Short mmCIF file of C-alpha atoms in Angstrom, two decimals:
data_model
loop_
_atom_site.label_atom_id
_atom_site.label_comp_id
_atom_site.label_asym_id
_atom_site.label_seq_id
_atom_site.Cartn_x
_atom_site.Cartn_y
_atom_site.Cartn_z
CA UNK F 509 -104.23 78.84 -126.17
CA UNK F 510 -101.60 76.08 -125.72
CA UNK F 511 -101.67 73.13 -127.15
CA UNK F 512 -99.36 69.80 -127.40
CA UNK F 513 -99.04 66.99 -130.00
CA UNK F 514 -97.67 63.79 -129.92
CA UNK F 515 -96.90 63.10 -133.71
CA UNK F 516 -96.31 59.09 -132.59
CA UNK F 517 -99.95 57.01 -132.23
CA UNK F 518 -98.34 54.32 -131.58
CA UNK F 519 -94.80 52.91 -131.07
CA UNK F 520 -93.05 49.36 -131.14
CA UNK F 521 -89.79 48.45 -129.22
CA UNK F 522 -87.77 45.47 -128.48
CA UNK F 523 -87.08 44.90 -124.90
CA UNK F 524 -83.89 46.18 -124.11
CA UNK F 525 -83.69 48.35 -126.84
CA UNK F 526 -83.93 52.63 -126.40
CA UNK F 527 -86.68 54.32 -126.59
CA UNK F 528 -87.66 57.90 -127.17
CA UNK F 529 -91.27 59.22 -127.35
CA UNK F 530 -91.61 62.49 -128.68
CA UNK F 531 -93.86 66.02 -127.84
CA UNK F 532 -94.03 69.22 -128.70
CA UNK F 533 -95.76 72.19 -127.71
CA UNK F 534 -97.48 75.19 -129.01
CA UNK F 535 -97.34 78.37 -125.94
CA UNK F 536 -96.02 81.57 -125.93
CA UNK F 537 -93.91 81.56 -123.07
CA UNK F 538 -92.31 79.14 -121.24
CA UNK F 539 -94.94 76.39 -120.41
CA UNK F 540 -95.36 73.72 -117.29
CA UNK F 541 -94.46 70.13 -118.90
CA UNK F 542 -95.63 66.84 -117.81
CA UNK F 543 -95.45 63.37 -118.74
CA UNK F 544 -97.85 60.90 -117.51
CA UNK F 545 -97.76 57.04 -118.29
CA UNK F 546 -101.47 55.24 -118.40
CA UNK F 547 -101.25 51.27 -117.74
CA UNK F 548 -104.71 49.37 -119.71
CA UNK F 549 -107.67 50.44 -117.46
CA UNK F 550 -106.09 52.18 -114.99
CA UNK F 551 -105.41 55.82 -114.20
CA UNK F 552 -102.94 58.34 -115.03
CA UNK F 553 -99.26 58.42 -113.02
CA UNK F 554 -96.82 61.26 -112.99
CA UNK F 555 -93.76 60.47 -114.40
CA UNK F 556 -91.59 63.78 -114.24
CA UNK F 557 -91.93 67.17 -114.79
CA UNK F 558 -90.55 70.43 -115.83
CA UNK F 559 -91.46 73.83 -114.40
CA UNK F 560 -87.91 75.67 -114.49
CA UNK F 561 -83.78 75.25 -114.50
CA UNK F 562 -81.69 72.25 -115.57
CA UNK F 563 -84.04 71.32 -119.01
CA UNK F 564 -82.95 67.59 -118.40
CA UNK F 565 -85.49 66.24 -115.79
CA UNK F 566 -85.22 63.12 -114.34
CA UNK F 567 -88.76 61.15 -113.30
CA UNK F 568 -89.64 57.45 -112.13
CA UNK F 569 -89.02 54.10 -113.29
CA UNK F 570 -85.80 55.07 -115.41
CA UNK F 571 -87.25 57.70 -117.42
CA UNK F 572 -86.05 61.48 -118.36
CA UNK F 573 -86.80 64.27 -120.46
CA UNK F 574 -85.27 67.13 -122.41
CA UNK F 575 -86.92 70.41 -122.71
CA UNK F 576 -85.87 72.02 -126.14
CA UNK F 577 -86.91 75.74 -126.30
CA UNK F 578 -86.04 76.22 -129.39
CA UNK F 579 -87.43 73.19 -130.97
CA UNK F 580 -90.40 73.55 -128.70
CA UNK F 581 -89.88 69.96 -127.76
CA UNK F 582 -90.35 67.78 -124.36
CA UNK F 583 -88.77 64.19 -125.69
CA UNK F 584 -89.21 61.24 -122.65
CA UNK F 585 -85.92 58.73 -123.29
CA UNK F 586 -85.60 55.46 -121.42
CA UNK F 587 -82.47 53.64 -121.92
CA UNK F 588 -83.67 50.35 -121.62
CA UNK F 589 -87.41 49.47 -121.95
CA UNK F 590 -88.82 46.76 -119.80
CA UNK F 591 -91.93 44.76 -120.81
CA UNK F 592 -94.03 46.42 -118.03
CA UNK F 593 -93.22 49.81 -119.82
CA UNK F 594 -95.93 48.63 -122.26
CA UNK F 595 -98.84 51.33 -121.42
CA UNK F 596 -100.04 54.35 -123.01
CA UNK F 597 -98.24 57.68 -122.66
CA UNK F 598 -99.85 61.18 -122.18
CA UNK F 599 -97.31 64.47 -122.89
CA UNK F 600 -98.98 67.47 -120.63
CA UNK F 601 -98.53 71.16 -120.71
CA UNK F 602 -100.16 73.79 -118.54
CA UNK F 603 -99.77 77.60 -118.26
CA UNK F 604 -97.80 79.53 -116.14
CA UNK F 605 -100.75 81.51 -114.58
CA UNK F 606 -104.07 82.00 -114.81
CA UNK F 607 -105.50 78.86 -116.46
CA UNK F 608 -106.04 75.70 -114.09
CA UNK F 609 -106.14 73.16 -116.12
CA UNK F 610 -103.65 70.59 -118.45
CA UNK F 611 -103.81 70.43 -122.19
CA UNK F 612 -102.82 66.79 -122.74
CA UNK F 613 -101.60 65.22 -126.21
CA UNK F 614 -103.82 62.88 -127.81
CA UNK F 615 -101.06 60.24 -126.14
CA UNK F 616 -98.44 57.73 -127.87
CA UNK F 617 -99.10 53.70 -127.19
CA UNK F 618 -96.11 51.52 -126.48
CA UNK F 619 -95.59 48.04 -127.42
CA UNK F 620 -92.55 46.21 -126.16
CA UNK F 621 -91.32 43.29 -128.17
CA UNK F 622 -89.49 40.20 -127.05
CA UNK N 937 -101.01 55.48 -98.33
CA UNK N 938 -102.51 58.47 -99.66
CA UNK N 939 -104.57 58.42 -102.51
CA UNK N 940 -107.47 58.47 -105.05
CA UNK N 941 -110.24 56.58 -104.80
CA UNK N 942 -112.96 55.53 -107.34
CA UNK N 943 -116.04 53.32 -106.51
CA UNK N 944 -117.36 51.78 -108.45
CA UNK N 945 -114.29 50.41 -111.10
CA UNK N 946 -117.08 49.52 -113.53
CA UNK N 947 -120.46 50.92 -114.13
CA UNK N 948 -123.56 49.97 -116.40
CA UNK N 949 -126.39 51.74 -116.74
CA UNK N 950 -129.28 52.24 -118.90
CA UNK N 951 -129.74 54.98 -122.08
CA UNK N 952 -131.25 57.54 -119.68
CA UNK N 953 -130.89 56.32 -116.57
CA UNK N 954 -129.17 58.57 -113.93
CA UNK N 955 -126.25 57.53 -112.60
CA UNK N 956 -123.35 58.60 -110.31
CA UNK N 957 -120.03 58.00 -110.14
CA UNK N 958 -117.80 59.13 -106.99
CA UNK N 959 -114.45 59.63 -106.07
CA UNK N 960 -112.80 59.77 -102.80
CA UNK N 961 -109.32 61.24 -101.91
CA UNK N 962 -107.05 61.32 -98.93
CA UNK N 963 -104.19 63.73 -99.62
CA UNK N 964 -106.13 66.62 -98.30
CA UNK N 965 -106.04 68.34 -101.19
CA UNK N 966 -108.16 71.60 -102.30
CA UNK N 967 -108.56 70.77 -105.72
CA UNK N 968 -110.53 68.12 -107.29
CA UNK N 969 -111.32 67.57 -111.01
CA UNK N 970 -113.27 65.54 -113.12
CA UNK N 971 -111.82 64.16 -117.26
CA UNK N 972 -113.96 62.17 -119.48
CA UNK N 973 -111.66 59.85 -121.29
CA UNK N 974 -112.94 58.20 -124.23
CA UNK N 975 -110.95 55.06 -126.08
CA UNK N 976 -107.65 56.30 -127.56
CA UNK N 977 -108.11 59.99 -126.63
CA UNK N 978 -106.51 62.03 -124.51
CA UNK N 979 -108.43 63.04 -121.43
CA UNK N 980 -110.74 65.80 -121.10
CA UNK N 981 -111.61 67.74 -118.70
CA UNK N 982 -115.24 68.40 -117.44
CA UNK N 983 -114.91 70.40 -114.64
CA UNK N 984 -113.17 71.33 -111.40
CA UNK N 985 -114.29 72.59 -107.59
CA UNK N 986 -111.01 74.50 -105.50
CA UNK N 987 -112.20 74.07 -102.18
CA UNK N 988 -116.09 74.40 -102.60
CA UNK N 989 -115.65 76.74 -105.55
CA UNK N 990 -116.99 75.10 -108.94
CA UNK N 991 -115.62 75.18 -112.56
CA UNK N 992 -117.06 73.91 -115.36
CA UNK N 993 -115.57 74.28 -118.66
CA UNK N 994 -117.48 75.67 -121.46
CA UNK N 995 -118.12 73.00 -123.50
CA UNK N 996 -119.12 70.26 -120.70
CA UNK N 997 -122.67 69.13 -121.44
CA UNK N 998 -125.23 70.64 -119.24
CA UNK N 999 -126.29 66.43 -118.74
CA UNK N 1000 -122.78 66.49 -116.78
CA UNK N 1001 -123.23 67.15 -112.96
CA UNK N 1002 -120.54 68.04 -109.70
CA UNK N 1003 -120.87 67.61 -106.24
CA UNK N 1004 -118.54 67.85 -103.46
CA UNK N 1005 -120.30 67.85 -100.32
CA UNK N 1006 -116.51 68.19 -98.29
CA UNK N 1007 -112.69 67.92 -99.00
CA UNK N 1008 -112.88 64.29 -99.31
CA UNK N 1009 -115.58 63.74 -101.67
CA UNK N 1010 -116.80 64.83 -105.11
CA UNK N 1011 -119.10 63.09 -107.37
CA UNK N 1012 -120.16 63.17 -110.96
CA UNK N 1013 -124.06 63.13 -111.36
CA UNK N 1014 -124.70 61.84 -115.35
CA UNK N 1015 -128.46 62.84 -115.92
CA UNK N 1016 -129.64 61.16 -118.45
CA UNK N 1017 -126.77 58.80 -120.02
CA UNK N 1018 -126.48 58.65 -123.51
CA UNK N 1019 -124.49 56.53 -125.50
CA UNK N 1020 -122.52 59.06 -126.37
CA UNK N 1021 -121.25 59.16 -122.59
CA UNK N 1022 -119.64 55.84 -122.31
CA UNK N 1023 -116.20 56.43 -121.58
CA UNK N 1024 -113.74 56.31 -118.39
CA UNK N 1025 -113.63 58.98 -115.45
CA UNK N 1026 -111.02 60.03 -113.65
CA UNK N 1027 -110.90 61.98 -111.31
CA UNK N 1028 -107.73 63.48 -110.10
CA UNK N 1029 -106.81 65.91 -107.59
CA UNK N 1030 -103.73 68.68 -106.87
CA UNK N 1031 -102.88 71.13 -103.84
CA UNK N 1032 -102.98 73.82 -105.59
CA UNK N 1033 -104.41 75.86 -109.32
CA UNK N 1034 -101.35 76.73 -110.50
CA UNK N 1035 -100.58 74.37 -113.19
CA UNK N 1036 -97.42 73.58 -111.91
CA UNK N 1037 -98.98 71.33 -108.83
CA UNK N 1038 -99.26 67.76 -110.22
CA UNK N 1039 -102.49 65.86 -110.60
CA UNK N 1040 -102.95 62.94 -108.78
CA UNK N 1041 -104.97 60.74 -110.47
CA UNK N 1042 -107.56 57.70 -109.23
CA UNK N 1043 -107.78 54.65 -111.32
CA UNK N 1044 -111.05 55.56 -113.02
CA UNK N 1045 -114.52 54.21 -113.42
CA UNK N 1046 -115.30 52.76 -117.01
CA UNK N 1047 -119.27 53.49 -118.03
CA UNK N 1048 -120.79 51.55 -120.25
CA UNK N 1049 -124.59 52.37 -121.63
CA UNK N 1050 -127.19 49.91 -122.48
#
């Protein structure tokens, strides 16, 4: 069965500064990837995905993500953090065929820091 | 615009006490799930219906009810709450099984139990 962790509970950045949240995955083959961003008491948005091709996937609000195969890695970068980037963070992976449903990680909280 | 609906935003409700939570969508999508999302976990899924077909994952507590009486509408039925069951619900919906369809994802009801 697949499976993803997010070794990061919870992360603290300046505003302004880089920021890379990290997950990696556990599936025999080539897996669906998702990232999806949480904001306090709200429900879960899709930032980007990967299904296939170019393994550096461009989402919403500034963020991308780099699908390492060999690492069996799906990193989300933003450049510059804003304070409304302050929210929880959910990596996602589902199988190719035959399984309908996501495996999410257990989900990385960001901070953002004057 | 299209989207997920969840009514109501906040329930309470007695140890016991049924209760039912809905979710409305208007993307005209086939598939419609159900996560239980307790604080600072990752969500999990309870069940899904494509089209009127229903899917309940094996370890969803029997206490843990679906409905969805058309494409619009699907509701959770919680038999007898236990404390145990407080959490938030999403509900989310996709166009399609294969995992590579994104969820789209309402902004959740948060249960509390008395």
């Amino acid at each position: 069965a697949q499976s993803v962790t997010q070794p990061d509970i919870h992360i603290t950045v300046s505003e302004g500064a880089s920021l890379e949240l990290r997950c990696n995955y556990s599936y025999g083959a080539t897996p669906y990837l998702f990232w999806y961003v949480q904001s306090p008491g709200q429900g879960l948005q899709l930032l980007l995905k990967y299904f296939s091709g170019d393994t550096l996937v461009q989402g919403i609000k500034g963020f991308e993500a780099e699908f390492k195969r060999s690492q069996s890695s799906f990193n989300l970068r933003k450049p510059s953090v804003h304070w409304s980037d302050a929210a929880e963070y959910f990596c996602a992976v589902g199988v190719f065929f035959g399984n309908e449903k996501l495996t999410f990680g257990t989900g990385t909280r960001l901070t953002i820091i004057p | 615009d299209a989207m997920v609906i969840q009514n109501p935003r906040y329930q309470v409700t007695q140890f016991g006490k049924p209760v039912t939570l809905s979710c409305s969508q208007t993307l005209n999508h086939n598939v419609m799930y159900w996560y239980q999302q307790k604080s600072s976990q990752a969500p999990k899924l309870l069940f899904h219906y494509y089209d009127k077909d229903f899917n309940n994952e094996a370890d969803t507590p029997d206490n843990f009810q679906s409905r969805r009486p058309n494409t619009s509408f699907c509701f959770l039925d919680i038999r007898s709450p236990g404390l145990g069951d407080a959490a938030m619900y999403l509900c989310a919906t996709s166009s399609g099984t294969v995992s590579n369809q994104p969820q789209h994802f309402g902004d959740g009801t948060r249960l509390s139990i008395l």
